[in-house]
Amino acid sequence: KRVKGAMADIPFLCHFRRSIEIGNGTPYEEFSHFFKIFDQEHKLEDEIHKVLSYFDNVNLASRISCPVMVTVGLCDNVCPPSTIFAAYNKIESEKQIFVFPDFGHGGFNEHDAHKINFIKRVRN
């Protein structure tokens, strides 16, 4: 109850299974590397996803009770947009999302004004 608001600026660690399936490069290629070296038949895959689920933001988002502001770049390979939307859709508190169609992982400097306004609004 003490948290007044949260800004999830390009949230990471959302929907691991989807991120690994569509991820392009670091850090998701590390999973592929792991399976090639240690588990070629993917026998541990379900167990790995179970452990990852404990800190997957998709599974934690419904616990948020403060206002939330989220940003996403639709060309992001680090935090795939569909994974961010999966977590965002689970948030039940007041929320807003800013979508930047032409950007990847950051770089939308004009968004700073939105962040400042959000902080001003929720700090009281």
Coordinates of N, CA, C and O in Angstrom, one line a residue, residues 19-121:
S19 N 9.0 -15.6 -25.0 CA 10.2 -14.9 -25.3 C 11.3 -15.8 -25.9 O 12.0 -15.5 -26.9
I20 N 11.3 -17.0 -25.4 CA 12.3 -18.0 -25.9 C 11.9 -18.5 -27.3 O 12.8 -18.7 -28.1
E21 N 10.6 -18.7 -27.5 CA 10.2 -19.1 -28.8 C 10.5 -18.1 -29.9 O 10.9 -18.5 -31.0
I22 N 10.3 -16.8 -29.6 CA 10.4 -15.8 -30.7 C 11.6 -15.0 -30.5 O 11.9 -14.2 -31.4
G23 N 12.3 -15.1 -29.4 CA 13.5 -14.2 -29.1 C 14.5 -14.3 -30.2 O 14.8 -15.4 -30.7
N24 N 15.1 -13.2 -30.4 CA 16.1 -13.1 -31.5 C 17.4 -12.5 -30.9 O 17.6 -11.3 -30.8
G25 N 18.3 -13.4 -30.4 CA 19.5 -12.9 -29.8 C 19.5 -13.0 -28.3 O 18.7 -13.7 -27.7
T26 N 20.4 -12.3 -27.7 CA 20.6 -12.3 -26.3 C 19.4 -11.7 -25.6 O 18.9 -10.8 -26.1
P27 N 19.0 -12.3 -24.5 CA 19.5 -13.4 -23.7 C 18.9 -14.7 -24.1 O 19.2 -15.8 -23.6
Y28 N 17.9 -14.7 -25.0 CA 17.1 -16.0 -25.3 C 17.9 -17.0 -26.0 O 17.7 -18.2 -25.9
E29 N 18.9 -16.7 -26.8 CA 19.8 -17.7 -27.4 C 20.5 -18.5 -26.4 O 20.9 -19.6 -26.7
E30 N 20.6 -18.0 -25.2 CA 21.3 -18.8 -24.1 C 20.5 -20.1 -23.8 O 21.1 -21.1 -23.5
F31 N 19.2 -20.0 -23.9 CA 18.4 -21.2 -23.7 C 18.7 -22.3 -24.8 O 18.8 -23.4 -24.5
S32 N 18.7 -21.8 -26.0 CA 19.0 -22.7 -27.1 C 20.4 -23.3 -26.9 O 20.6 -24.5 -27.1
H33 N 21.4 -22.5 -26.5 CA 22.7 -23.0 -26.3 C 22.7 -24.1 -25.1 O 23.4 -25.1 -25.2
F34 N 22.0 -23.8 -24.1 CA 21.9 -24.7 -23.0 C 21.4 -26.1 -23.4 O 21.9 -27.1 -23.1
F35 N 20.3 -26.1 -24.2 CA 19.7 -27.3 -24.7 C 20.6 -28.1 -25.6 O 20.7 -29.3 -25.6
K36 N 21.3 -27.3 -26.5 CA 22.3 -28.0 -27.4 C 23.4 -28.7 -26.6 O 23.9 -29.8 -27.0
I37 N 23.8 -28.1 -25.5 CA 25.0 -28.6 -24.8 C 24.5 -29.7 -23.7 O 25.1 -30.7 -23.6
F38 N 23.5 -29.3 -23.0 CA 23.2 -30.1 -21.8 C 21.9 -31.0 -21.9 O 21.7 -31.9 -21.0
D39 N 21.0 -30.6 -22.8 CA 19.7 -31.3 -22.8 C 19.1 -31.3 -24.2 O 18.1 -30.7 -24.5
Q40 N 19.8 -32.1 -25.0 CA 19.4 -32.1 -26.4 C 18.0 -32.6 -26.7 O 17.4 -32.2 -27.7
E41 N 17.4 -33.4 -25.8 CA 16.1 -33.9 -26.0 C 15.0 -33.0 -25.3 O 13.9 -33.4 -25.2
H42 N 15.5 -32.0 -24.7 CA 14.6 -31.0 -23.9 C 13.8 -31.7 -22.8 O 12.7 -31.3 -22.5
K43 N 14.4 -32.7 -22.2 CA 13.8 -33.4 -21.1 C 13.6 -32.5 -19.9 O 12.6 -32.7 -19.1
L44 N 14.4 -31.4 -19.7 CA 14.3 -30.5 -18.6 C 13.5 -29.3 -18.9 O 13.3 -28.4 -18.0
E45 N 13.0 -29.2 -20.1 CA 12.3 -27.9 -20.5 C 11.1 -27.5 -19.6 O 11.0 -26.4 -19.2
D46 N 10.2 -28.5 -19.3 CA 9.1 -28.1 -18.5 C 9.5 -27.7 -17.1 O 9.0 -26.8 -16.5
E47 N 10.5 -28.4 -16.5 CA 11.0 -28.0 -15.2 C 11.7 -26.7 -15.2 O 11.5 -25.9 -14.3
I48 N 12.4 -26.3 -16.3 CA 13.0 -25.0 -16.4 C 11.9 -23.9 -16.5 O 12.0 -22.9 -15.8
H49 N 10.9 -24.2 -17.3 CA 9.8 -23.2 -17.3 C 9.1 -23.1 -16.0 O 8.6 -22.0 -15.7
K50 N 9.0 -24.1 -15.3 CA 8.3 -24.0 -14.0 C 9.1 -23.1 -13.0 O 8.5 -22.3 -12.4
V51 N 10.4 -23.3 -13.0 CA 11.3 -22.4 -12.2 C 11.2 -21.0 -12.7 O 11.0 -20.0 -11.9
L52 N 11.2 -20.8 -14.0 CA 11.1 -19.4 -14.5 C 9.8 -18.7 -14.2 O 9.7 -17.5 -14.0
S53 N 8.8 -19.5 -14.1 CA 7.4 -19.0 -13.8 C 7.3 -18.3 -12.4 O 6.5 -17.4 -12.2
Y54 N 8.3 -18.6 -11.5 CA 8.2 -18.0 -10.2 C 8.5 -16.5 -10.2 O 8.2 -15.8 -9.3
F55 N 9.3 -16.1 -11.3 CA 9.5 -14.6 -11.3 C 9.2 -14.1 -12.7 O 9.7 -13.0 -13.1
D56 N 8.3 -14.7 -13.4 CA 7.8 -14.2 -14.7 C 6.7 -13.1 -14.4 O 5.8 -13.4 -13.6
N57 N 6.9 -12.0 -14.9 CA 6.0 -10.9 -14.7 C 4.6 -11.1 -15.1 O 3.7 -10.5 -14.5
V58 N 4.4 -12.0 -16.0 CA 3.0 -12.4 -16.4 C 2.3 -13.0 -15.2 O 1.1 -12.7 -14.9
N59 N 3.0 -13.7 -14.4 CA 2.4 -14.4 -13.2 C 2.4 -13.5 -12.0 O 1.7 -13.8 -11.0
L60 N 3.1 -12.4 -12.0 CA 3.1 -11.5 -10.9 C 2.2 -10.2 -11.1 O 1.9 -9.6 -10.1
A61 N 1.9 -9.9 -12.3 CA 1.2 -8.7 -12.6 C -0.1 -8.5 -11.9 O -0.5 -7.4 -11.6
S62 N -0.8 -9.6 -11.7 CA -2.2 -9.4 -11.1 C -2.1 -9.0 -9.6 O -3.1 -8.6 -9.0
R63 N -0.9 -9.1 -9.1 CA -0.7 -8.7 -7.6 C -0.5 -7.2 -7.5 O -0.5 -6.7 -6.4
I64 N -0.3 -6.5 -8.6 CA 0.0 -5.1 -8.5 C -1.3 -4.4 -8.1 O -2.4 -4.6 -8.7
S65 N -1.2 -3.4 -7.2 CA -2.4 -2.7 -6.8 C -2.3 -1.2 -7.0 O -3.2 -0.5 -6.8
C66 N -1.1 -0.7 -7.4 CA -0.9 0.7 -7.6 C -1.1 1.1 -9.1 O -1.1 0.2 -9.9
P67 N -1.2 2.3 -9.4 CA -1.2 2.7 -10.8 C 0.1 2.3 -11.5 O 1.1 2.4 -10.9
V68 N 0.0 1.9 -12.8 CA 1.1 1.5 -13.5 C 1.2 2.2 -14.9 O 0.1 2.3 -15.5
M69 N 2.4 2.5 -15.3 CA 2.6 3.0 -16.6 C 3.6 2.1 -17.3 O 4.7 1.8 -16.7
V70 N 3.3 1.6 -18.5 CA 4.1 0.7 -19.2 C 4.5 1.3 -20.5 O 3.7 2.0 -21.1
T71 N 5.7 1.0 -21.0 CA 6.1 1.4 -22.3 C 6.6 0.1 -23.1 O 7.1 -0.8 -22.5
V72 N 6.4 0.2 -24.4 CA 6.8 -0.9 -25.3 C 7.1 -0.4 -26.6 O 6.5 0.5 -27.2
G73 N 8.2 -0.9 -27.2 CA 8.6 -0.6 -28.6 C 8.2 -1.8 -29.4 O 8.6 -2.9 -29.1
L74 N 7.5 -1.6 -30.5 CA 7.0 -2.7 -31.3 C 8.1 -3.4 -32.1 O 7.9 -4.4 -32.7
C75 N 9.3 -2.8 -32.2 CA 10.4 -3.4 -32.9 C 11.5 -4.0 -31.9 O 12.6 -4.2 -32.3
D76 N 11.1 -4.2 -30.7 CA 12.0 -4.6 -29.7 C 12.3 -6.1 -29.8 O 11.4 -7.0 -29.7
N77 N 13.6 -6.5 -29.9 CA 14.0 -7.9 -29.9 C 14.4 -8.4 -28.5 O 14.5 -9.6 -28.3
V78 N 14.7 -7.4 -27.6 CA 15.2 -7.8 -26.3 C 14.0 -8.2 -25.4 O 14.0 -9.2 -24.7
C79 N 13.0 -7.3 -25.5 CA 11.7 -7.5 -24.7 C 10.6 -7.6 -25.8 O 10.0 -6.5 -26.1
P80 N 10.3 -8.7 -26.3 CA 9.3 -8.8 -27.4 C 8.0 -8.2 -27.0 O 7.5 -8.5 -25.9
P81 N 7.4 -7.4 -27.8 CA 6.1 -6.7 -27.5 C 5.0 -7.6 -27.0 O 4.3 -7.3 -26.0
S82 N 4.9 -8.8 -27.6 CA 3.8 -9.7 -27.2 C 3.9 -10.1 -25.8 O 3.0 -10.4 -25.1
T83 N 5.2 -10.2 -25.3 CA 5.4 -10.6 -23.9 C 5.1 -9.5 -23.0 O 4.5 -9.8 -21.9
I84 N 5.3 -8.3 -23.3 CA 5.0 -7.1 -22.5 C 3.4 -7.0 -22.4 O 2.9 -6.8 -21.4
F85 N 2.8 -7.2 -23.6 CA 1.3 -7.1 -23.6 C 0.7 -8.2 -22.7 O -0.3 -8.0 -22.1
A86 N 1.3 -9.4 -22.7 CA 0.8 -10.5 -21.9 C 0.8 -10.1 -20.4 O -0.1 -10.4 -19.7
A87 N 1.9 -9.5 -20.0 CA 1.9 -9.1 -18.6 C 1.0 -7.9 -18.3 O 0.3 -7.9 -17.3
Y88 N 1.0 -6.9 -19.2 CA 0.1 -5.7 -19.1 C -1.3 -6.2 -19.0 O -2.1 -5.6 -18.1
N89 N -1.8 -7.1 -19.8 CA -3.2 -7.5 -19.7 C -3.6 -8.2 -18.4 O -4.7 -8.3 -18.1
K90 N -2.6 -8.6 -17.6 CA -2.9 -9.2 -16.3 C -3.0 -8.2 -15.2 O -3.5 -8.5 -14.1
I91 N -2.5 -7.0 -15.4 CA -2.6 -5.9 -14.4 C -4.1 -5.6 -14.2 O -4.8 -5.2 -15.2
E92 N -4.5 -5.6 -13.0 CA -5.9 -5.3 -12.7 C -6.1 -3.9 -12.1 O -7.2 -3.4 -12.0
S93 N -5.0 -3.2 -11.7 CA -5.1 -1.9 -11.2 C -5.1 -0.9 -12.3 O -5.1 -1.2 -13.5
E94 N -5.2 0.4 -11.9 CA -5.2 1.5 -13.0 C -3.9 1.3 -13.8 O -2.8 1.2 -13.2
K95 N -4.1 1.4 -15.1 CA -2.9 1.2 -15.9 C -3.0 2.0 -17.2 O -4.1 2.4 -17.6
Q96 N -1.8 2.3 -17.8 CA -1.8 2.9 -19.1 C -0.5 2.4 -19.8 O 0.5 2.1 -19.2
I97 N -0.6 2.3 -21.1 CA 0.5 1.8 -21.9 C 0.8 2.8 -23.0 O -0.1 3.3 -23.6
F98 N 2.1 3.0 -23.2 CA 2.6 3.9 -24.3 C 3.3 3.0 -25.3 O 4.3 2.3 -25.0
V99 N 2.8 2.9 -26.5 CA 3.3 2.1 -27.6 C 4.0 2.9 -28.6 O 3.5 3.9 -29.1
F100 N 5.3 2.5 -28.9 CA 6.1 3.2 -29.8 C 6.4 2.3 -31.0 O 7.2 1.4 -31.0
P101 N 5.6 2.5 -32.1 CA 5.6 1.5 -33.3 C 7.0 1.5 -34.0 O 7.3 0.4 -34.5
D102 N 7.7 2.5 -34.0 CA 9.0 2.6 -34.8 C 10.2 2.4 -34.0 O 11.3 2.6 -34.5
F103 N 10.1 1.9 -32.8 CA 11.3 1.8 -31.9 C 11.5 0.4 -31.4 O 10.5 -0.4 -31.3
G104 N 12.7 0.1 -31.1 CA 13.1 -1.2 -30.5 C 13.1 -1.0 -29.0 O 12.2 -0.6 -28.4
H105 N 14.3 -1.4 -28.5 CA 14.5 -1.4 -27.0 C 14.9 0.0 -26.5 O 16.1 0.2 -26.2
G106 N 14.0 0.9 -26.5 CA 14.3 2.2 -26.0 C 14.5 3.3 -27.1 O 14.3 3.0 -28.2
G107 N 14.9 4.4 -26.6 CA 15.2 5.5 -27.5 C 14.1 6.5 -27.8 O 14.2 7.5 -28.5
F108 N 13.0 6.3 -27.1 CA 11.8 7.2 -27.3 C 11.9 8.3 -26.2 O 11.2 8.3 -25.2
N109 N 12.8 9.3 -26.5 CA 13.1 10.4 -25.6 C 11.9 11.3 -25.3 O 11.8 11.9 -24.2
E110 N 10.9 11.4 -26.2 CA 9.8 12.3 -26.0 C 8.9 11.7 -24.9 O 8.0 12.4 -24.4
H111 N 9.1 10.5 -24.5 CA 8.3 9.8 -23.5 C 8.7 10.3 -22.1 O 7.9 10.1 -21.2
D112 N 9.8 11.0 -21.9 CA 10.2 11.5 -20.6 C 9.1 12.4 -20.0 O 8.9 12.4 -18.8
A113 N 8.4 13.2 -20.8 CA 7.4 14.1 -20.3 C 6.2 13.3 -19.7 O 5.7 13.6 -18.7
H114 N 5.9 12.2 -20.3 CA 4.8 11.3 -19.8 C 5.3 10.7 -18.5 O 4.4 10.6 -17.5
K115 N 6.5 10.3 -18.3 CA 7.0 9.8 -17.1 C 6.9 10.8 -16.0 O 6.5 10.5 -14.8
I116 N 7.4 12.0 -16.3 CA 7.3 13.1 -15.3 C 5.9 13.4 -14.8 O 5.6 13.5 -13.6
N117 N 5.0 13.5 -15.8 CA 3.6 13.7 -15.5 C 3.0 12.6 -14.6 O 2.2 12.8 -13.7
F118 N 3.4 11.3 -14.9 CA 2.9 10.2 -14.1 C 3.4 10.3 -12.7 O 2.6 10.1 -11.7
I119 N 4.7 10.6 -12.5 CA 5.2 10.8 -11.1 C 4.5 11.9 -10.4 O 4.1 11.7 -9.2
K120 N 4.3 13.0 -11.0 CA 3.6 14.1 -10.4 C 2.2 13.7 -10.0 O 1.7 14.0 -8.9
R121 N 1.5 12.9 -10.8 CA 0.1 12.5 -10.5 C 0.0 11.5 -9.4 O -0.9 11.6 -8.5

